[in-house]
Coordinates of C-alpha atoms and ligand atoms in Angstrom, one line a residue:
M1 CA 0.0 0.0 0.0
S2 CA 1.3 3.5 -0.8
A3 CA -0.1 6.9 -1.1
L4 CA 0.7 10.1 -2.8
P5 CA 2.1 12.7 -0.4
S6 CA -0.5 15.0 0.9
M7 CA -0.5 18.3 -1.0
S8 CA -2.5 20.1 1.6
G9 CA -0.8 23.4 2.5
H10 CA 2.6 22.0 3.4
A11 CA 5.6 24.2 3.3
A12 CA 7.6 24.1 0.1
G13 CA 10.7 22.0 0.2
A14 CA 10.0 20.1 3.4
E15 CA 9.1 16.4 3.1
A16 CA 5.4 16.2 3.6
Y17 CA 3.6 13.4 5.4
D18 CA 0.0 12.8 6.3
V19 CA 1.0 11.7 9.8
V20 CA 4.2 12.0 11.8
V21 CA 4.4 9.6 14.8
V22 CA 7.0 10.0 17.5
G23 CA 8.2 6.8 19.2
A24 CA 8.5 3.2 18.0
G25 CA 7.3 1.3 21.0
F26 CA 4.2 -0.8 21.0
A27 CA 2.1 2.4 20.5
G28 CA 4.0 3.8 17.6
M29 CA 4.4 0.5 15.9
Y30 CA 0.7 -0.3 15.9
M31 CA -0.1 3.3 15.0
L32 CA 2.1 3.0 11.9
H33 CA 0.5 -0.3 10.9
R34 CA -3.1 1.1 11.2
L35 CA -2.5 4.4 9.4
R36 CA -0.5 2.8 6.6
G37 CA -3.4 0.4 6.2
Q38 CA -5.6 3.4 5.5
G39 CA -3.3 4.4 2.6
L40 CA -1.6 7.2 4.5
K41 CA 1.9 8.4 4.2
V42 CA 3.4 8.0 7.6
R43 CA 6.8 8.6 9.1
V44 CA 7.8 7.3 12.6
Y45 CA 10.7 8.9 14.4
E46 CA 12.5 6.9 17.2
Q47 CA 15.4 8.2 19.2
G48 CA 16.5 4.6 19.9
G49 CA 18.3 2.3 17.5
D50 CA 15.4 -0.1 17.0
V51 CA 11.8 -0.8 17.8
G52 CA 10.4 -1.9 21.2
G53 CA 10.4 1.3 23.3
T54 CA 10.3 0.2 27.0
W55 CA 11.7 -3.2 26.1
Y56 CA 14.5 -1.7 24.0
W57 CA 15.7 0.6 26.9
N58 CA 15.0 -1.5 30.1
R59 CA 17.5 -4.3 29.8
Y60 CA 18.3 -4.6 33.5
P61 CA 18.7 -8.0 35.1
G62 CA 15.3 -9.4 36.0
A63 CA 13.3 -7.1 33.7
R64 CA 10.1 -8.7 32.7
C65 CA 6.4 -7.8 32.3
D66 CA 4.1 -7.9 35.3
V67 CA 0.9 -8.4 33.3
E68 CA 0.9 -12.0 32.1
S69 CA 2.4 -12.3 28.6
M70 CA -0.7 -14.0 27.1
Q71 CA -2.4 -10.8 27.9
Y72 CA 0.4 -8.3 27.6
S73 CA 0.5 -8.7 23.8
Y74 CA -1.2 -7.3 20.8
S75 CA -4.7 -8.5 20.0
F76 CA -5.2 -6.7 16.7
S77 CA -4.0 -9.7 14.6
D78 CA -5.5 -13.0 15.4
E79 CA -2.8 -14.8 13.4
L80 CA -0.2 -13.1 15.5
Q81 CA -1.7 -14.0 18.8
Q82 CA -2.4 -17.6 17.7
Q83 CA 1.1 -18.1 16.4
W84 CA 3.4 -16.4 18.8
D85 CA 4.6 -18.7 21.7
W86 CA 5.3 -17.0 25.0
S87 CA 7.7 -19.2 27.0
E88 CA 6.8 -18.1 30.5
R89 CA 3.9 -16.7 32.4
Y90 CA 5.8 -13.4 32.5
A91 CA 8.2 -13.2 29.6
P92 CA 11.6 -11.7 30.3
Q93 CA 12.7 -8.5 28.5
P94 CA 14.7 -10.2 25.7
E95 CA 11.7 -12.2 24.7
I96 CA 9.4 -9.2 24.7
L97 CA 11.9 -7.3 22.6
G98 CA 12.1 -10.3 20.3
Y99 CA 8.3 -10.1 20.0
A100 CA 8.5 -6.4 19.1
N101 CA 11.1 -7.2 16.4
H102 CA 8.9 -10.0 15.1
V103 CA 5.9 -7.6 14.8
A104 CA 8.2 -5.1 13.0
D105 CA 9.3 -7.8 10.5
R106 CA 5.9 -9.4 10.1
F107 CA 4.2 -6.1 9.2
N108 CA 7.2 -4.7 7.5
L109 CA 7.3 -1.6 9.7
R110 CA 10.9 -0.6 9.6
P111 CA 11.0 1.1 6.1
D112 CA 8.7 3.8 7.6
I113 CA 10.7 4.3 10.8
A114 CA 13.7 6.6 11.1
F115 CA 15.8 5.3 14.0
D116 CA 18.4 7.2 16.0
T117 CA 16.4 10.3 15.3
R118 CA 14.9 12.4 18.1
I119 CA 12.1 14.9 17.6
D120 CA 13.1 18.1 19.2
G121 CA 10.3 20.4 18.2
A122 CA 6.9 20.7 16.5
A123 CA 5.1 23.9 15.6
F124 CA 1.6 24.3 14.3
D125 CA 1.3 26.6 11.3
E126 CA -2.1 28.3 11.4
A127 CA -1.9 29.4 7.8
T128 CA -1.5 25.9 6.4
G129 CA -3.0 23.9 9.2
C130 CA 0.1 21.6 9.3
W131 CA 2.7 20.7 11.8
A132 CA 6.3 21.5 11.1
V133 CA 8.3 18.8 12.9
T134 CA 12.0 19.2 13.6
T135 CA 14.4 16.3 14.1
S136 CA 17.7 16.0 16.0
H137 CA 19.5 15.9 12.6
G138 CA 18.2 19.4 11.9
N139 CA 15.6 18.4 9.3
T140 CA 12.1 19.7 9.2
V141 CA 9.2 17.7 7.8
T142 CA 5.5 18.6 7.7
A143 CA 2.5 16.6 8.6
D144 CA -1.3 17.0 8.7
Y145 CA -1.4 15.0 11.9
F146 CA 1.2 14.7 14.7
V147 CA 1.0 11.7 17.0
L148 CA 2.9 11.4 20.3
A149 CA 3.6 7.8 21.0
T150 CA 6.4 8.8 23.2
G151 CA 5.6 6.5 26.1
C152 CA 4.6 7.1 29.7
L153 CA 7.7 5.6 31.3
S154 CA 10.4 6.5 28.8
N155 CA 12.1 9.5 30.3
A156 CA 14.5 8.0 32.8
R157 CA 14.9 10.1 36.0
M158 CA 18.5 10.7 37.1
P159 CA 18.5 11.5 40.8
D160 CA 20.1 14.7 41.9
I161 CA 22.6 13.4 44.5
R162 CA 25.7 15.3 45.5
G163 CA 28.9 13.7 44.2
L164 CA 27.2 11.3 41.7
G165 CA 29.5 12.6 39.0
D166 CA 32.6 11.8 41.1
F167 CA 31.8 8.2 41.6
K168 CA 34.7 6.1 40.1
G169 CA 32.8 2.9 39.3
K170 CA 30.2 2.3 36.7
V171 CA 26.8 3.9 37.1
Y172 CA 23.8 2.3 35.4
H173 CA 20.2 3.5 35.2
T174 CA 17.7 0.6 34.9
G175 CA 15.7 2.5 32.2
H176 CA 18.8 3.1 30.1
W177 CA 20.7 -0.2 30.4
P178 CA 23.6 -1.1 28.2
H179 CA 23.0 -3.5 25.3
Q180 CA 25.8 -5.8 26.4
P181 CA 25.1 -7.9 29.5
V182 CA 26.6 -6.4 32.7
D183 CA 28.4 -8.8 34.9
F184 CA 28.5 -7.9 38.6
T185 CA 30.4 -11.0 39.7
G186 CA 32.7 -10.2 42.6
L187 CA 31.6 -6.6 42.8
R188 CA 30.1 -4.6 45.6
V189 CA 26.9 -3.2 44.1
G190 CA 24.6 -0.5 45.4
V191 CA 21.0 -0.3 44.1
I192 CA 19.2 3.0 44.7
G193 CA 15.4 2.8 44.5
T194 CA 12.9 0.1 45.4
G195 CA 10.1 0.6 42.9
S196 CA 9.3 -2.0 40.3
S197 CA 12.7 -2.0 38.5
G198 CA 14.6 -2.2 41.8
I199 CA 12.3 -5.0 43.1
Q200 CA 12.9 -7.0 39.8
S201 CA 16.6 -6.5 39.6
V202 CA 17.7 -6.9 43.3
P203 CA 17.2 -10.7 43.5
V204 CA 19.2 -11.2 40.3
I205 CA 22.0 -8.8 41.1
A206 CA 22.3 -10.3 44.6
E207 CA 23.2 -13.7 43.1
Q208 CA 26.1 -12.2 41.2
A209 CA 27.4 -9.4 43.5
S210 CA 29.9 -10.1 46.3
H211 CA 27.8 -7.7 48.3
L212 CA 24.6 -5.8 47.5
T213 CA 23.5 -2.7 49.4
V214 CA 19.9 -1.7 48.7
F215 CA 19.1 2.0 49.4
Q216 CA 15.4 2.2 50.1
R217 CA 13.4 5.5 50.6
T218 CA 9.9 4.0 50.2
A219 CA 9.0 0.4 51.0
N220 CA 6.6 -0.9 48.4
F221 CA 4.0 -3.5 48.3
S222 CA 4.9 -6.5 46.1
I223 CA 3.1 -9.7 45.3
P224 CA 5.0 -12.9 44.3
A225 CA 4.8 -13.4 40.5
R226 CA 4.9 -17.2 40.7
N227 CA 6.5 -17.1 37.3
A228 CA 6.9 -20.4 35.5
A229 CA 7.3 -21.9 32.1
L230 CA 4.0 -22.0 30.1
T231 CA 3.2 -25.4 28.8
A232 CA 1.8 -26.0 25.3
E233 CA -1.5 -27.0 26.9
E234 CA -1.7 -23.8 28.9
R235 CA -1.0 -21.7 25.8
E236 CA -3.6 -23.6 23.8
A237 CA -6.3 -23.3 26.5
F238 CA -5.7 -19.6 26.5
R239 CA -5.7 -19.3 22.7
A240 CA -9.0 -21.2 22.4
R241 CA -10.6 -18.5 24.5
Y242 CA -8.7 -15.5 23.3
G243 CA -11.8 -13.9 21.7
E244 CA -13.7 -13.8 25.1
I245 CA -10.6 -13.0 27.1
R246 CA -9.7 -10.0 24.9
R247 CA -13.3 -8.8 24.8
F248 CA -13.5 -8.9 28.6
A249 CA -10.2 -7.1 29.0
R250 CA -11.3 -4.3 26.7
E251 CA -14.9 -3.9 27.7
E252 CA -15.4 -5.1 31.3
A253 CA -12.2 -5.1 33.2
R254 CA -11.2 -1.9 34.9
N255 CA -7.5 -2.4 34.3
G256 CA -7.6 -4.3 31.0
I257 CA -6.7 -7.6 32.7
Y258 CA -8.9 -10.7 32.4
T259 CA -9.8 -11.9 35.9
E260 CA -12.8 -12.7 37.9
M261 CA -14.7 -9.6 39.0
P262 CA -15.1 -9.3 42.7
D263 CA -18.7 -9.0 43.9
R264 CA -18.0 -8.3 47.6
G265 CA -16.2 -5.8 49.7
A266 CA -13.4 -6.9 52.1
L267 CA -15.5 -6.1 55.2
D268 CA -18.3 -8.3 54.0
D269 CA -16.3 -11.4 54.9
G270 CA -15.1 -12.5 58.3
D271 CA -11.4 -12.7 59.2
N272 CA -11.0 -16.4 58.3
E273 CA -12.8 -16.2 55.0
R274 CA -10.9 -13.0 54.1
R275 CA -7.5 -14.6 54.9
T276 CA -8.4 -17.7 52.9
K277 CA -9.1 -15.5 49.9
Y278 CA -6.0 -13.5 50.3
E279 CA -3.9 -16.6 50.7
A280 CA -5.4 -18.0 47.5
R281 CA -4.5 -14.9 45.5
W282 CA -1.0 -14.7 47.1
S283 CA -0.4 -18.3 46.1
H284 CA -1.7 -17.6 42.6
G285 CA 0.6 -14.6 42.4
G286 CA 0.5 -11.4 40.3
L287 CA -1.4 -8.1 40.0
T288 CA -4.8 -9.7 40.4
F289 CA -4.2 -9.7 44.1
M290 CA -5.9 -6.4 44.2
S291 CA -9.1 -7.9 42.6
V292 CA -9.9 -10.0 45.6
Y293 CA -12.5 -7.5 46.7
N294 CA -14.3 -4.6 45.0
N295 CA -13.5 -1.9 47.5
L296 CA -9.8 -2.1 48.1
A297 CA -9.1 1.1 46.2
L298 CA -12.0 2.9 47.8
D299 CA -12.3 2.1 51.5
K300 CA -9.3 2.6 53.8
A301 CA -10.5 0.0 56.3
A302 CA -11.0 -2.5 53.5
N303 CA -7.6 -1.6 52.1
D304 CA -6.0 -2.1 55.5
T305 CA -7.0 -5.7 55.6
A306 CA -5.1 -6.4 52.3
A307 CA -2.2 -4.2 53.3
N308 CA -1.8 -6.0 56.7
F309 CA -2.0 -9.4 55.0
V310 CA 1.0 -8.4 52.8
R311 CA 2.9 -6.9 55.7
D312 CA 2.4 -10.1 57.7
K313 CA 3.8 -12.1 54.7
I314 CA 6.9 -9.8 54.6
A315 CA 7.4 -10.5 58.3
D316 CA 7.1 -14.2 57.7
I317 CA 9.6 -14.2 54.9
V318 CA 12.3 -11.9 56.2
R319 CA 14.2 -13.4 59.1
D320 CA 15.7 -10.3 60.6
P321 CA 12.8 -8.4 62.4
Q322 CA 14.4 -5.0 61.9
T323 CA 14.9 -5.5 58.1
A324 CA 11.3 -6.9 57.9
R325 CA 9.9 -3.9 59.5
L326 CA 11.8 -1.6 57.1
L327 CA 10.5 -3.5 54.2
Q328 CA 6.9 -3.3 55.3
P329 CA 5.2 -0.3 53.5
D330 CA 3.7 2.1 56.0
N331 CA 3.0 5.3 54.2
H332 CA 0.4 4.5 51.5
P333 CA -2.6 2.3 51.0
I334 CA -1.8 -0.9 49.1
G335 CA -2.4 -0.4 45.3
S336 CA -2.3 3.4 45.5
K337 CA 1.2 3.2 44.1
R338 CA 1.7 0.7 41.2
I339 CA 1.8 -2.6 43.0
C340 CA 5.0 -4.6 42.2
V341 CA 5.3 -8.2 41.2
D342 CA 8.4 -10.0 42.2
S343 CA 10.4 -13.2 42.2
D344 CA 12.0 -13.7 45.6
Y345 CA 12.4 -10.0 46.4
F346 CA 11.8 -10.2 50.1
A347 CA 13.6 -13.5 50.6
T348 CA 16.7 -11.9 49.0
F349 CA 17.2 -9.9 52.3
N350 CA 17.9 -13.2 54.1
R351 CA 21.1 -13.6 52.1
P352 CA 24.3 -12.8 54.0
N353 CA 25.5 -10.6 51.1
V354 CA 22.6 -8.2 51.1
T355 CA 22.1 -5.1 53.3
L356 CA 19.1 -2.8 53.4
V357 CA 19.7 0.9 54.1
D358 CA 16.8 3.2 55.1
I359 CA 17.4 6.4 53.2
R360 CA 14.0 7.8 54.4
A361 CA 15.4 8.1 57.9
N362 CA 18.9 8.8 56.7
P363 CA 18.9 10.4 53.2
I364 CA 21.9 9.9 51.0
E365 CA 24.2 12.8 51.9
E366 CA 26.8 12.2 49.2
I367 CA 28.3 9.8 46.8
L368 CA 32.0 9.5 47.1
A369 CA 34.5 7.9 44.7
N370 CA 33.8 4.4 46.0
A371 CA 31.0 4.7 48.5
V372 CA 27.5 6.0 49.3
R373 CA 27.3 8.0 52.5
S374 CA 24.0 8.0 54.4
G375 CA 23.4 8.7 58.1
G376 CA 27.1 9.5 58.4
K377 CA 28.0 6.0 57.4
E378 CA 29.9 5.0 54.3
Y379 CA 28.7 2.0 52.3
E380 CA 31.5 1.0 49.9
V381 CA 30.4 0.0 46.4
D382 CA 32.2 -0.7 43.1
A383 CA 29.1 -0.2 40.9
L384 CA 25.8 1.7 41.3
V385 CA 22.4 0.9 39.8
L386 CA 19.9 3.7 39.8
A387 CA 16.5 2.2 39.9
T388 CA 15.0 5.7 40.3
G389 CA 12.2 5.5 37.8
F390 CA 10.9 8.0 35.3
D391 CA 9.4 11.4 34.9
A392 CA 6.2 9.6 34.2
M393 CA 3.4 10.4 31.7
T394 CA 4.5 13.9 30.8
G395 CA 8.3 13.7 30.9
S396 CA 9.0 12.7 27.3
V397 CA 6.3 15.0 25.9
A398 CA 7.9 17.9 27.9
R399 CA 11.2 17.4 26.2
I400 CA 9.8 18.3 22.8
D401 CA 9.3 22.0 22.2
I402 CA 5.6 21.8 21.0
R403 CA 4.0 25.0 19.9
G404 CA 0.3 25.2 19.1
R405 CA -2.0 28.0 18.2
N406 CA -0.6 31.5 18.8
G407 CA 2.8 30.0 19.5
Q408 CA 1.6 28.7 22.9
T409 CA 3.9 26.0 24.1
L410 CA 2.5 22.8 25.6
N411 CA 4.9 23.0 28.4
R412 CA 3.5 26.4 29.4
K413 CA 0.0 25.2 29.1
W414 CA 0.8 22.2 31.3
A415 CA 2.9 24.1 33.8
E416 CA 0.3 23.6 36.5
G417 CA -0.3 20.0 35.4
P418 CA -1.4 18.3 32.2
R419 CA -4.7 19.2 30.7
T420 CA -6.4 17.1 28.0
Y421 CA -9.7 16.1 26.7
L422 CA -10.0 12.3 27.1
G423 CA -6.3 12.1 27.4
L424 CA -6.2 12.2 23.6
M425 CA -5.8 15.9 22.7
S426 CA -5.2 19.3 24.3
A427 CA -7.0 22.5 23.4
G428 CA -5.0 24.9 21.3
F429 CA -3.0 22.0 19.7
P430 CA -5.1 21.0 16.6
N431 CA -4.5 17.6 15.0
L432 CA -2.0 16.6 17.8
F433 CA -2.9 13.2 19.4
I434 CA -1.3 11.7 22.4
I435 CA -1.4 7.9 22.9
T436 CA -2.1 6.9 26.5
G437 CA -1.7 10.5 27.6
P438 CA -2.6 12.0 31.0
G439 CA -6.3 11.9 31.5
S440 CA -6.7 8.4 30.0
P441 CA -6.4 5.0 31.9
S442 CA -2.9 4.4 30.6
V443 CA -0.5 3.3 33.3
L444 CA -3.4 2.1 35.5
S445 CA -4.1 -0.6 32.9
N446 CA -2.6 -3.4 30.9
M447 CA -1.1 -0.8 28.6
I448 CA -1.4 -2.8 25.4
V449 CA -5.1 -2.8 25.8
S450 CA -5.1 1.0 26.2
I451 CA -2.6 1.5 23.4
E452 CA -4.8 -0.5 21.0
Q453 CA -7.9 1.4 22.0
H454 CA -6.2 4.8 21.5
V455 CA -4.6 3.8 18.2
D456 CA -7.9 2.5 16.9
W457 CA -9.8 5.6 18.0
I458 CA -7.2 7.9 16.4
S459 CA -7.1 6.0 13.2
D460 CA -10.9 6.0 12.9
C461 CA -10.9 9.7 13.7
I462 CA -8.4 10.5 11.0
A463 CA -10.4 8.4 8.5
Y464 CA -13.5 10.2 9.5
M465 CA -11.8 13.6 8.9
R466 CA -10.6 12.6 5.5
D467 CA -13.8 10.9 4.5
H468 CA -15.7 14.1 5.3
G469 CA -13.2 16.5 3.9
F470 CA -12.3 18.0 7.2
D471 CA -8.8 19.2 8.0
S472 CA -8.7 20.4 11.6
L473 CA -9.8 18.7 14.8
E474 CA -9.2 20.3 18.1
A475 CA -10.4 19.7 21.7
E476 CA -12.8 22.4 22.9
K477 CA -11.7 24.2 26.0
D478 CA -15.0 23.6 27.7
A479 CA -14.9 19.9 27.0
E480 CA -11.3 19.7 28.2
D481 CA -12.2 21.6 31.5
K482 CA -15.0 19.3 32.2
W483 CA -12.9 16.2 31.5
V484 CA -10.1 17.4 33.7
A485 CA -12.6 18.0 36.5
H486 CA -14.1 14.6 36.0
V487 CA -10.7 12.9 36.0
N488 CA -9.9 14.6 39.3
E489 CA -13.3 13.9 40.8
V490 CA -13.0 10.2 40.1
A491 CA -9.4 10.1 41.4
F492 CA -10.3 11.8 44.6
S493 CA -13.1 9.4 45.3
T494 CA -10.5 6.7 45.7
L495 CA -7.5 6.1 47.9
Y496 CA -5.0 6.7 45.1
P497 CA -4.2 10.4 45.8
Q498 CA -3.2 9.4 49.4
A499 CA 0.2 8.1 48.1
N500 CA 3.1 10.2 47.0
S501 CA 3.3 8.3 43.7
W502 CA 4.6 8.9 40.3
Y503 CA 0.9 8.9 39.2
M504 CA 0.8 12.2 41.1
G505 CA 4.2 13.4 39.8
A506 CA 5.5 13.2 43.4
N507 CA 8.8 11.6 42.4
I508 CA 9.9 14.6 40.5
P509 CA 11.0 17.7 42.5
G510 CA 8.9 20.7 41.5
K511 CA 6.4 18.7 39.3
P512 CA 2.8 19.8 40.0
R513 CA 0.9 17.3 42.1
I514 CA -2.0 16.3 39.8
F515 CA -3.4 12.8 39.6
M516 CA -2.6 12.1 35.9
P517 CA -4.2 8.8 34.8
Y518 CA -8.0 8.3 34.6
I519 CA -9.2 5.9 37.2
G520 CA -12.7 5.3 35.7
G521 CA -11.6 2.0 34.2
V522 CA -10.8 1.0 30.6
G523 CA -14.3 -0.4 29.9
P524 CA -16.2 2.7 30.8
Y525 CA -13.5 4.9 29.3
R526 CA -13.7 3.1 26.0
Q527 CA -17.5 3.6 26.0
I528 CA -17.1 7.3 26.6
C529 CA -14.6 7.6 23.7
N530 CA -16.9 5.6 21.4
E531 CA -19.9 7.8 22.3
V532 CA -17.9 10.9 21.6
A533 CA -17.0 9.6 18.2
A534 CA -20.5 8.4 17.4
K535 CA -21.8 11.9 18.2
G536 CA -19.6 13.4 15.4
Y537 CA -16.6 13.9 17.8
E538 CA -18.5 15.8 20.5
G539 CA -16.3 18.2 22.4
F540 CA -14.0 18.6 19.4
A541 CA -14.1 21.6 17.0
I542 CA -13.9 20.3 13.5
T543 CA -13.3 22.5 10.5
A544 CA -12.5 22.3 6.8
M545 CA -9.9 24.6 5.3
A546 CA -11.0 23.8 1.8
R547 CA -7.5 22.9 0.8
P548 CA -6.6 20.5 -2.0
R549 CA -6.3 16.8 -0.8
A550 CA -4.1 14.1 -2.1
V551 CA -5.8 11.0 -3.2
A552 CA -4.6 7.7 -1.6
V553 CA -3.7 5.0 -4.1
A554 CA -3.1 1.4 -3.4
S555 CA -0.3 -0.4 -5.2
Ligands
FAD1 C1 10.4 -2.1 33.2 C2 9.0 -1.9 32.7 C3 8.1 -2.9 32.7 C4 6.8 -2.7 32.3 N1 5.9 -3.7 32.4 C5 4.6 -3.5 32.0 C6 3.7 -4.5 32.0 O1 3.9 -5.7 32.4 N2 2.4 -4.3 31.7 C7 2.0 -3.1 31.2 O2 0.9 -2.9 30.9 N3 2.9 -2.1 31.1 C8 4.2 -2.2 31.5 N4 5.1 -1.2 31.4 C9 4.7 0.0 30.8 C10 5.2 0.1 29.3 O3 5.9 1.3 29.2 C11 4.1 -0.1 28.4 O4 3.5 -1.3 28.6 C12 4.4 0.0 26.9 O5 5.6 -0.7 26.6 C13 4.5 1.4 26.4 O6 4.6 1.5 25.0 P1 4.7 2.9 24.3 O7 4.9 2.6 22.9 O8 3.5 3.7 24.6 O9 5.9 3.6 25.0 P2 7.4 3.2 25.0 O10 7.6 1.8 24.9 O11 8.0 3.9 26.2 O12 8.0 3.8 23.7 C14 8.1 5.2 23.5 C15 9.3 5.4 22.5 O13 9.3 6.8 22.1 C16 10.6 7.2 22.0 N5 10.7 8.6 22.1 C17 10.3 9.4 23.2 N6 10.5 10.7 22.9 C18 11.0 10.8 21.7 C19 11.4 11.8 20.9 N7 11.3 13.1 21.3 N8 11.9 11.6 19.7 C20 12.0 10.3 19.2 N9 11.6 9.2 20.0 C21 11.1 9.4 21.2 C22 11.3 6.5 23.1 O14 12.7 6.3 22.8 C23 10.6 5.1 23.1 O15 11.3 4.2 22.4 C24 6.4 -1.4 31.8 C25 7.3 -0.4 31.9 C26 8.6 -0.6 32.3 C27 9.6 0.6 32.3

């Protein structure tokens, strides 16, 4: 399939595309596939050297998905989901990256992706109605539509710690891991950060390092993954029911994960029955622990029952009572920060070569040439692993100088926190779409479910625009204001805002505290988006500029 370049109002000389997409992770790849299928001329720009996004960058030891692979995978091609074999319940990073590469080959995506190319800026030209997009190589191209598939967890956060630059050993960030395996054998290693990446990497690094010191500011809740190889029978059983499983994940599940829906609250059961249910989920493992009851995210007393169960488990596993106490989360409801899924994380602290340091009580004062100093004590290390997370949801968008109507920058507009309509568009920035942006379920869900929903909606929207001869689509301010208020109202009816989480921007000094993702659930959210589209894109201003259009031709 190919298309004539759009002739609509593009600046002379610059390469003209119907759509420019930024990012070649799962979102950008599927976006390219869909739009190309509509006969559009599309260019994807990716700052990394290949496809895969998250799975291209996060190569740290122990990296794997925490949504089960049979579900953390594309559903748009039945042949693909029927033919691809996941080896484990939670595939490790190399396998997920292999899957991304397979998808790129299978759908011949690479010819339309420019790798090793960062997008630095994009400006909306009101006269032509096009976006002028500038690359890190100094080129400018134009596009009718500009799609940010830049990822919610793609802007690795470097901590601002005195002396970090003076450290003589190697420093690694989990979100920017080298492509060659790193061997910690015989080294004293320090891991700073105990979020998901820290929790996944600590048990593996502990097996190699002569000594591992884990610097913990916030203890996090983690549920055992119970990872295991998938048998052919298990895969087949899943595949036979894929239609229903995917439908449920899209339309009924709150978080895009197929699981039984709880019909009771935690306080509806007595102590024994509750414990039996928690034990069953703990033994089963994984994120669905939070689906035991229907009010764990809403009612603090209900939440406490689950939180106390996990704290008790930590105390059972970790032999040293003081270390166990430090590992027990005490400053947020369970689930109000993204719950972690681990393989032997807590048991790792029983190893003689692992030390836990509480940097909430004793913040890191300084990094020296060969040590980390906290609470006046020096912990000698030969290598440092920064598992310090990301400037989530808005970080990668903010690094692009995006200028909409009247030259307004998106960064200025979002200075007090991101504002979008449906998480898809922001008023004043016509024809600019964001995939899994703030204001959509995004990071609260199985992200591939949310990515596919956004990509499908955006593709359908662009097809609608072209079919009707429209050129410009823009979120109306009023619709945006109402959506932002709704997102907040839903968030503040839950326990989520009680945590200082990256959902709130709380891990980035100076970032406004706004609850960014939409908690309403992927099913209801999809319904809202569909209704908006069915009503002729209600809440969006649509205009035609009466400019000449290119005609798509199939070859
Ligand atoms: C370690 C880890 C484990 C995870 N596990 C799960 C899981 O189990 N389940 C789940 O649902 N989610 C998980 N996630 C979230 C994960 O990010 C999403 O599932 C998904 O991979 C996001 O895909 P994406 O294409 O939207 O973004 P990404 O995969 O982040 O891709 C975005 C791409 O855009 C590129 N980019 C950004 N800015 C620019 C620019 N200016 N110019 C050019 N290129 C740019 C980046 O280099 C990146 O390659 C995990 C995240 C991490 C970090």
